[in-house]
Amino acid sequence: MRITRSAEHLSVPLSVWSLLRLHCVALLCLMSLPVRTDDACPSSCSCARDSGTVTCLPDGGHTDLPADVPTWTSTLILKGRNISTLPQGAFTVNGTELGMTTLSLSYNGIHTIEPYAFLGLSRLHLLDLSHNHLETISSRAFHGLLELRSLFLNYSLSADAAAQLSGALSAPGLRNLHRLELAGNQLKFIPMERLDLYNLHALVLINNSMENIGSENISSLYQQRRIRVYLALNPFRCNCELEMFYYWLKNSSQCQDAERVICREPEARRGIPVEKLREEDVDCMNENLEAVSYVFLGIVLALIGVVFLMVLYLNRGGIKRWLNNIREACRDQMEVYHYRYEQDSDPRLANVAV
Ligand SMILES: *[C@@H]1O[C@H](CO)[C@@H](O)[C@H](O)[C@H]1NC(C)=O
Ligand SMILES: *[C@@H]1O[C@H](CO)[C@@H](O)[C@H](O)[C@H]1NC(C)=O
Ligand SMILES: *[C@@H]1O[C@H](CO)[C@@H](O)[C@H](O)[C@H]1NC(C)=O
Ligand SMILES: *[C@@H]1O[C@H](CO)[C@@H](O)[C@H](O)[C@H]1NC(C)=O
Ligand SMILES: *[C@@H]1O[C@H](CO)[C@@H](O)[C@H](O)[C@H]1NC(C)=O
Ligand SMILES: *[C@@H]1O[C@H](CO)[C@@H](O)[C@H](O)[C@H]1NC(C)=O
C-alpha cells in the first residue's frame, strides 16, 4: 500500500518534469534546425540508425571524406575510397564534437595524416588505419584521442612513416591505449620511445623484419609486465646476440606466440623455434672464446715462423760455412770418383788398344 501511495506522490512532479523536458527538446530542435540536418545519411553512405553505424563504400564517384557525418554516429566505416590526406579536424562537423566510438579507415589509400586530424573525437575507442600507404604522420596526428583503446596500423606504414610513428605515439593523452597492432610493416624494432606512457596490454608485431629485439626494448618490456607481445613471422637471426631476447622469451612469458618465433638465420638453425635453442647457442662468451682461440693459434704459428726465420738469419755465417763444407765434401767426393773413374778406364783403354 505504502509503496503505491508514494508512487502516486511521485507521479505528479514526474509528469511536470517530462513536460518541461519535451518543451526543451522542441526548443533545441527549433534552434538547431536551421543550422544543419543532423539526421540525414550522407549521400554516398548507408546508415543503420539503430546501431549508429554509417558505412561509406566507394560508389557513385564519391571518393573523399563524407561531408557531414550524422551526429548520432557511433561507428563510421569508410573503405576503398581515395582519401589520400586526413586534414586537421577531418571528422568534426563545424567544429562540434562527435560521440563516435569506432572509426574504421582501412583500405583508403591514406598517405598523410596532418596535425589534429582526429580532433573532436575524444570518445573514440577504436581507430583502424590498416592497409593504407602512410608516408607522413604528423607528431600531433593523434592529439585529442583521450579514450582511444585500440589502434590498428597493420600493413600501412612506409619506412618514413614508421620512423615518425614514435613521435606521433608520444602524444599526450594516449594513456588509455590498450592494444596496438602493427603487423606487416617491415619494422626492425619497437617503434615507440617508451612503453610506460600507455596502458598497453597487447602489442602485435607479427610479420615484420625483426632479426633480434635489442637490449633497450627488452628492458622496457621487462618493466611493463602486463604487456603481451606477438612476434610470429619475423626473420630472427639466431646467433649469440640473441641472448637477451632468448632469455626474455623463455623467462617472462610475455610473448604469447613464442612457439611461432622461429630462426631464419643462420642456415644451420633455420626453422628452429628460438625458445628451443640451447643456452650455449646464444652464449657470446662461448662464441668469443672460440674466436679468440683461433686468433691465438694464428699468432702462435706466426711467432714460430718468425723465430724460425730469425734463427736462419742469425746463423747465416754458420749456414754459409755449412754450405761450403757440403760443397767441399761434394767436390772431394767428385774428385775421388773422377780419380777412380780414370783408374778404372785405363785397363779398358788398354784392352781396346790390344
Ligand atoms: C586518388 O586521388 C589522387 C589525387 O587526390 C589522384 O591523383 C588519383 O588518381 C586518385 N586515384 C584513384 C584510384 O582514384
Ligand atoms: C557550418 O558550416 C557551414 C558551411 O560549411 C556554415 O555555412 C555554417 O554557418 C556553419 N555553422 C556553424 C554553426 O558554424
Ligand atoms: C590487423 O587489423 C585488423 C583490423 O583491421 C585486425 O582485425 C587484425 O586482427 C589485425 N592483425 C593482423 C595480424 O592482421
Ligand atoms: C606478410 O607480409 C607480407 C608483406 O609485408 C605479405 O605479402 C604476406 O602475405 C604476409 N604474410 C602473412 C602470413 O600474412
Ligand atoms: C626500441 O629500440 C629502438 C632502437 O634501439 C629505440 O629507438 C626505441 O626507443 C626502443 N623502444 C623502447 C620502448 O624500448
Ligand atoms: C631468467 O633469465 C636469466 C638471465 O637473464 C637467467 O639467469 C635465469 O636463469 C632465467 N630464469 C629462468 C627461470 O629461466
CSV table of C-alpha atoms in Angstrom, one decimal, residues 133-137 156-166:
chain,number,residue,atom,x,y,z
A,133,HIS,CA,50.0,3.8,-47.6
A,134,LEU,CA,51.2,6.1,-44.9
A,135,GLU,CA,54.2,8.2,-45.7
A,136,THR,CA,53.7,11.1,-43.3
A,137,ILE,CA,52.3,11.0,-39.8
A,156,SER,CA,50.1,0.5,-43.5
A,157,LEU,CA,53.5,2.1,-42.7
A,158,SER,CA,56.3,3.0,-45.1
A,159,ALA,CA,59.8,3.3,-43.6
A,160,ASP,CA,59.4,7.0,-43.2
A,161,ALA,CA,56.0,6.7,-41.5
A,162,ALA,CA,57.4,4.0,-39.2
A,163,ALA,CA,60.2,6.5,-38.2
A,164,GLN,CA,57.6,9.2,-37.5
A,165,LEU,CA,55.3,6.9,-35.6
A,166,SER,CA,57.2,7.0,-32.3
